[in-house]
């Protein structure tokens, strides 16, 4: 009886382990978290600020819910010291992803999903000066994002292919930037952009799955790009972000990633960042 229970447990959890290499650090896969599950995620991003030479930090708490096998929802908060001298609450956002295609095979699957993101941010577009005023042109920056910098909406399509221990994923999306709560977008910023990514993840450990208590080690490399499409603020860039990920007891993960620019002509406040993330998942939550 004990052996039967162990085998059943392996079967129930092997789906999570087999797709571990799809848990990308800088993007989302087309796959969803299991239905009736809850995730708590704490991310810290560190930036070198070109306009001041200081190191900026953005803290992102996040709650994720697997509504069913096709739909998952996120609620996020943002706080940083990037636009002011001390850490302040910047705003929040929501994210929803709907998986509309699943083609499953043994040790492989192909999935597609549509996603939408929205943010409401209360940040100035230029850093605050020591006397509380805003600097008008302290640096040249034409990059906007919905992760703490700008209010707006973003939507797109994700396609993910799992091939045994290798998982490949691509994203294509469109962003529309809007005025922040207490500050309007300057006239020389593009209000529209296209974002795109190509991600690869490889399961290094365990070599052979025996128990859900085994620690997973995944390696990632992601290409992350953006192009501003308006006549003003036009520009583009392509970043590379290698990452390492540990998963403990199939429920808790630790992500470490470094992101830097490969090429581009977009003026940016920062083109290098380091990410540390801790996430814990609770499965089979009873209604």
Short mmCIF file of C-alpha atoms in Angstrom, two decimals:
data_model
loop_
_atom_site.label_atom_id
_atom_site.label_comp_id
_atom_site.label_asym_id
_atom_site.label_seq_id
_atom_site.Cartn_x
_atom_site.Cartn_y
_atom_site.Cartn_z
CA UNK A 1 0.00 0.00 0.00
CA UNK A 2 2.82 2.44 0.84
CA UNK A 3 4.46 1.81 -2.54
CA UNK A 4 1.15 2.44 -4.32
CA UNK A 5 0.73 5.75 -2.52
CA UNK A 6 4.25 6.83 -3.46
CA UNK A 7 3.66 5.94 -7.12
CA UNK A 8 0.37 7.86 -7.11
CA UNK A 9 2.08 10.87 -5.59
CA UNK A 10 4.81 10.76 -8.26
CA UNK A 11 2.19 10.62 -11.01
CA UNK A 12 0.28 13.58 -9.57
CA UNK A 13 3.35 15.75 -9.13
CA UNK A 14 5.38 14.72 -12.18
CA UNK A 15 3.50 17.18 -14.37
CA UNK A 16 4.81 20.04 -12.27
CA UNK A 17 8.36 18.67 -12.34
CA UNK A 18 8.37 17.93 -16.09
CA UNK A 19 7.31 21.51 -16.86
CA UNK A 20 9.65 23.10 -14.32
CA UNK A 21 11.86 24.42 -17.11
CA UNK A 22 8.86 26.50 -18.31
CA UNK A 23 8.89 28.66 -15.17
CA UNK A 24 10.72 31.49 -16.90
CA UNK A 25 12.17 34.24 -14.75
CA UNK A 26 11.61 37.32 -16.94
CA UNK A 27 8.59 36.22 -18.96
CA UNK A 28 5.46 34.07 -18.56
CA UNK A 29 4.96 30.74 -20.39
CA UNK A 30 1.75 29.77 -22.16
CA UNK A 31 1.17 27.13 -19.46
CA UNK A 32 -0.73 28.04 -16.30
CA UNK A 33 -0.34 27.15 -12.65
CA UNK A 34 -2.65 24.30 -11.54
CA UNK A 35 -6.33 25.04 -10.90
CA UNK A 36 -7.30 25.98 -7.34
CA UNK A 37 -3.74 26.95 -6.46
CA UNK A 38 -2.33 30.10 -4.87
CA UNK A 39 1.12 31.60 -5.37
CA UNK A 40 2.91 34.31 -3.39
CA UNK A 41 5.85 35.96 -5.15
CA UNK A 42 8.33 38.56 -3.86
CA UNK A 43 10.68 40.10 -6.45
CA UNK A 44 13.52 42.56 -5.94
CA UNK A 45 15.10 44.27 -8.95
CA UNK A 46 18.30 46.29 -8.68
CA UNK A 47 19.29 48.88 -11.28
CA UNK A 48 22.24 51.15 -11.97
CA UNK A 49 20.68 54.58 -12.63
CA UNK A 50 22.44 56.39 -15.47
CA UNK A 51 21.13 59.86 -14.56
CA UNK A 52 22.59 59.80 -11.05
CA UNK A 53 25.02 56.89 -10.93
CA UNK A 54 23.13 55.52 -7.90
CA UNK A 55 21.75 52.02 -7.50
CA UNK A 56 17.96 51.90 -7.70
CA UNK A 57 15.72 49.17 -6.29
CA UNK A 58 12.18 48.10 -7.14
CA UNK A 59 10.21 45.75 -4.86
CA UNK A 60 7.31 43.81 -6.41
CA UNK A 61 4.99 41.74 -4.18
CA UNK A 62 2.61 39.56 -6.17
CA UNK A 63 -0.28 37.17 -5.53
CA UNK A 64 -1.20 34.60 -8.21
CA UNK A 65 -4.33 32.45 -8.44
CA UNK A 66 -5.07 29.50 -10.70
CA UNK A 67 -8.80 30.08 -11.29
CA UNK A 68 -9.06 26.94 -13.43
CA UNK A 69 -6.81 24.98 -15.79
CA UNK A 70 -7.11 27.64 -18.50
CA UNK A 71 -7.18 30.93 -16.56
CA UNK A 72 -4.75 32.43 -14.05
CA UNK A 73 -4.82 35.87 -12.42
CA UNK A 74 -2.11 38.03 -10.79
CA UNK A 75 -2.32 41.10 -8.55
CA UNK A 76 0.91 43.11 -8.20
CA UNK A 77 2.27 46.02 -6.21
CA UNK A 78 5.26 48.27 -6.94
CA UNK A 79 7.55 50.25 -4.65
CA UNK A 80 10.97 51.74 -5.40
CA UNK A 81 13.47 54.54 -4.89
CA UNK A 82 14.11 54.97 -8.62
CA UNK A 83 12.29 58.29 -9.04
CA UNK A 84 12.81 59.67 -5.54
CA UNK A 85 15.38 59.57 -2.74
CA UNK A 86 13.54 57.00 -0.58
CA UNK A 87 11.47 53.88 -1.22
CA UNK A 88 7.85 54.79 -1.91
CA UNK A 89 4.74 52.96 -3.08
CA UNK A 90 4.37 53.50 -6.83
CA UNK A 91 1.09 51.76 -7.63
CA UNK A 92 -0.22 48.38 -8.65
CA UNK A 93 -1.35 46.23 -11.51
CA UNK A 94 -3.27 43.15 -12.61
CA UNK A 95 -2.37 40.38 -15.05
CA UNK A 96 -4.57 37.70 -16.60
CA UNK A 97 -3.60 34.83 -18.90
CA UNK A 98 -5.95 32.47 -20.76
CA UNK A 99 -4.59 29.27 -22.31
CA UNK A 100 -6.60 28.52 -25.46
CA UNK A 101 -4.56 25.72 -27.06
CA UNK A 102 -2.98 22.56 -25.61
CA UNK A 103 -1.38 19.80 -27.67
CA UNK A 104 0.03 17.17 -25.32
CA UNK A 105 2.36 14.26 -26.04
CA UNK A 106 4.55 12.04 -23.88
CA UNK A 107 7.40 14.22 -22.53
CA UNK A 108 6.33 17.06 -24.83
CA UNK A 109 3.57 19.59 -25.34
CA UNK A 110 2.75 22.77 -27.26
CA UNK A 111 0.58 25.49 -25.73
CA UNK A 112 -0.65 28.95 -26.65
CA UNK A 113 -2.19 31.62 -24.46
CA UNK A 114 -3.42 35.21 -24.61
CA UNK A 115 -2.60 37.68 -21.87
CA UNK A 116 -3.52 41.18 -20.75
CA UNK A 117 -1.88 43.44 -18.18
CA UNK A 118 -2.95 46.76 -16.68
CA UNK A 119 -1.14 49.15 -14.31
CA UNK A 120 -2.06 52.31 -12.40
CA UNK A 121 1.08 54.18 -11.34
CA UNK A 122 1.63 57.33 -9.28
CA UNK A 123 5.20 58.15 -10.35
CA UNK A 124 6.71 61.31 -11.82
CA UNK A 125 8.26 60.92 -15.27
CA UNK A 126 11.46 62.61 -14.13
CA UNK A 127 13.22 62.12 -10.78
CA UNK A 128 12.41 64.34 -7.85
CA UNK A 129 15.09 66.87 -6.86
CA UNK A 130 16.15 67.28 -3.20
CA UNK A 131 13.78 70.25 -2.73
CA UNK A 132 10.82 68.16 -3.89
CA UNK A 133 10.62 69.59 -7.41
CA UNK A 134 10.88 67.47 -10.56
CA UNK A 135 13.94 67.68 -12.77
CA UNK A 136 12.91 68.70 -16.30
CA UNK A 137 15.63 67.03 -18.38
CA UNK A 138 18.20 65.40 -16.09
CA UNK A 139 18.88 62.60 -18.57
CA UNK A 140 17.75 61.27 -21.92
CA UNK A 141 15.21 58.47 -21.46
CA UNK A 142 12.57 57.21 -23.89
CA UNK A 143 11.71 53.86 -22.27
CA UNK A 144 8.39 53.33 -20.51
CA UNK A 145 7.13 50.15 -18.84
CA UNK A 146 4.09 48.98 -16.87
CA UNK A 147 6.18 47.52 -14.03
CA UNK A 148 6.19 50.56 -11.78
CA UNK A 149 7.03 53.36 -14.22
CA UNK A 150 3.89 54.04 -16.25
CA UNK A 151 0.14 53.51 -16.21
CA UNK A 152 -1.29 51.68 -19.19
CA UNK A 153 -2.33 48.38 -20.72
CA UNK A 154 -0.52 45.57 -22.51
CA UNK A 155 -1.75 42.47 -24.29
CA UNK A 156 -0.41 39.74 -26.52
CA UNK A 157 0.12 36.09 -27.41
CA UNK A 158 2.46 33.47 -25.90
CA UNK A 159 3.50 30.17 -27.52
CA UNK A 160 5.48 27.55 -25.56
CA UNK A 161 6.99 24.24 -26.73
CA UNK A 162 8.22 21.64 -24.25
CA UNK A 163 10.62 18.99 -25.59
CA UNK A 164 11.59 16.67 -22.73
CA UNK A 165 14.06 18.75 -20.67
CA UNK A 166 14.11 21.77 -22.97
CA UNK A 167 11.34 24.38 -23.10
CA UNK A 168 11.15 27.18 -25.70
CA UNK A 169 8.74 30.10 -25.57
CA UNK A 170 8.04 33.27 -27.54
CA UNK A 171 5.90 36.31 -26.79
CA UNK A 172 4.55 39.10 -28.98
CA UNK A 173 2.66 41.97 -27.35
CA UNK A 174 1.50 45.58 -27.70
CA UNK A 175 1.59 48.29 -25.01
CA UNK A 176 -0.42 51.51 -24.75
CA UNK A 177 0.99 53.94 -22.18
CA UNK A 178 -1.25 56.42 -20.35
CA UNK A 179 -0.82 59.34 -17.99
CA UNK A 180 0.18 58.56 -14.43
CA UNK A 181 -2.05 59.57 -11.52
CA UNK A 182 -0.31 62.88 -10.85
CA UNK A 183 1.89 63.35 -13.92
CA UNK A 184 1.28 63.36 -17.69
CA UNK A 185 3.46 61.63 -20.26
CA UNK A 186 5.89 64.19 -21.74
CA UNK A 187 5.29 65.02 -25.40
CA UNK A 188 8.59 63.46 -26.50
CA UNK A 189 7.70 59.96 -25.23
CA UNK A 190 6.15 57.29 -27.44
CA UNK A 191 2.76 56.20 -26.12
CA UNK A 192 2.82 52.92 -28.05
CA UNK A 193 5.31 50.07 -28.26
CA UNK A 194 5.66 46.46 -29.38
CA UNK A 195 7.38 43.97 -27.08
CA UNK A 196 8.78 40.56 -28.02
CA UNK A 197 10.76 37.80 -26.37
CA UNK A 198 12.36 34.41 -26.96
CA UNK A 199 13.04 32.24 -23.91
CA UNK A 200 14.73 28.88 -23.39
CA UNK A 201 14.78 26.80 -20.21
CA UNK A 202 16.64 23.55 -19.51
CA UNK A 203 16.08 21.15 -16.62
CA UNK A 204 19.54 20.23 -15.22
CA UNK A 205 18.52 18.46 -12.00
CA UNK A 206 17.22 16.01 -11.06
CA UNK A 207 18.73 13.78 -13.72
CA UNK A 208 16.11 11.17 -12.87
CA UNK A 209 12.90 12.00 -11.04
CA UNK A 210 12.29 9.92 -7.90
CA UNK A 211 10.43 12.18 -5.45
CA UNK A 212 8.65 15.53 -5.35
CA UNK A 213 11.08 16.46 -2.55
CA UNK A 214 14.04 16.53 -4.92
CA UNK A 215 15.49 19.97 -5.64
CA UNK A 216 15.15 21.15 -9.24
CA UNK A 217 17.87 23.17 -10.95
CA UNK A 218 16.85 25.01 -14.12
CA UNK A 219 18.97 27.20 -16.39
CA UNK A 220 17.46 29.92 -18.58
CA UNK A 221 18.44 32.39 -21.22
CA UNK A 222 15.92 34.97 -22.46
CA UNK A 223 16.02 37.58 -25.22
CA UNK A 224 13.78 40.56 -24.37
CA UNK A 225 13.06 43.31 -26.88
CA UNK A 226 10.94 46.42 -27.33
CA UNK A 227 10.28 48.91 -30.15
CA UNK A 228 8.63 52.30 -29.69
CA UNK A 229 6.30 52.86 -32.64
CA UNK A 230 5.36 56.57 -32.46
CA UNK A 231 7.22 59.21 -34.48
CA UNK A 232 8.39 60.80 -31.20
CA UNK A 233 10.52 58.75 -28.82
CA UNK A 234 11.21 56.18 -31.50
CA UNK A 235 13.81 53.53 -30.73
CA UNK A 236 14.34 49.86 -29.94
CA UNK A 237 16.53 47.53 -27.90
CA UNK A 238 17.26 43.86 -27.37
CA UNK A 239 18.37 42.55 -23.95
CA UNK A 240 19.72 39.18 -22.87
CA UNK A 241 18.86 37.76 -19.45
CA UNK A 242 20.54 34.52 -18.27
CA UNK A 243 19.06 33.05 -15.08
CA UNK A 244 19.35 30.18 -12.65
CA UNK A 245 16.41 28.75 -10.72
CA UNK A 246 16.03 26.37 -7.77
CA UNK A 247 12.74 24.64 -6.90
CA UNK A 248 12.37 23.06 -3.47
CA UNK A 249 9.76 20.40 -2.60
CA UNK A 250 7.89 21.25 -5.83
CA UNK A 251 6.39 24.29 -4.09
CA UNK A 252 9.06 26.95 -3.42
CA UNK A 253 11.36 28.53 -5.98
CA UNK A 254 14.33 30.89 -5.94
CA UNK A 255 15.23 32.87 -9.08
CA UNK A 256 18.45 34.76 -9.83
CA UNK A 257 18.82 36.69 -13.09
CA UNK A 258 21.05 39.33 -14.66
CA UNK A 259 19.74 41.41 -17.57
CA UNK A 260 21.85 43.56 -19.92
CA UNK A 261 21.45 45.19 -23.30
CA UNK A 262 22.81 43.44 -26.39
CA UNK A 263 21.96 46.11 -28.95
CA UNK A 264 19.65 49.05 -29.45
CA UNK A 265 19.25 52.77 -30.07
CA UNK A 266 16.59 53.61 -27.47
CA UNK A 267 17.64 56.11 -24.81
CA UNK A 268 17.14 54.35 -21.47
CA UNK A 269 17.51 55.26 -17.83
CA UNK A 270 19.07 51.87 -17.11
CA UNK A 271 20.20 49.01 -19.34
CA UNK A 272 21.47 46.60 -16.65
CA UNK A 273 19.55 44.99 -13.81
CA UNK A 274 19.74 42.13 -11.34
CA UNK A 275 16.69 40.22 -10.10
CA UNK A 276 16.16 38.10 -6.98
CA UNK A 277 12.78 36.39 -6.53
CA UNK A 278 11.25 34.03 -3.99
CA UNK A 279 7.94 32.31 -4.74
CA UNK A 280 5.83 29.85 -2.77
CA UNK A 281 2.85 27.92 -4.15
CA UNK A 282 -0.02 26.29 -2.29
CA UNK A 283 -1.84 23.61 -4.31
CA UNK A 284 -5.33 22.15 -4.12
CA UNK A 285 -6.94 24.99 -2.18
CA UNK A 286 -10.43 23.98 -1.18
CA UNK A 287 -13.27 26.27 -2.24
#
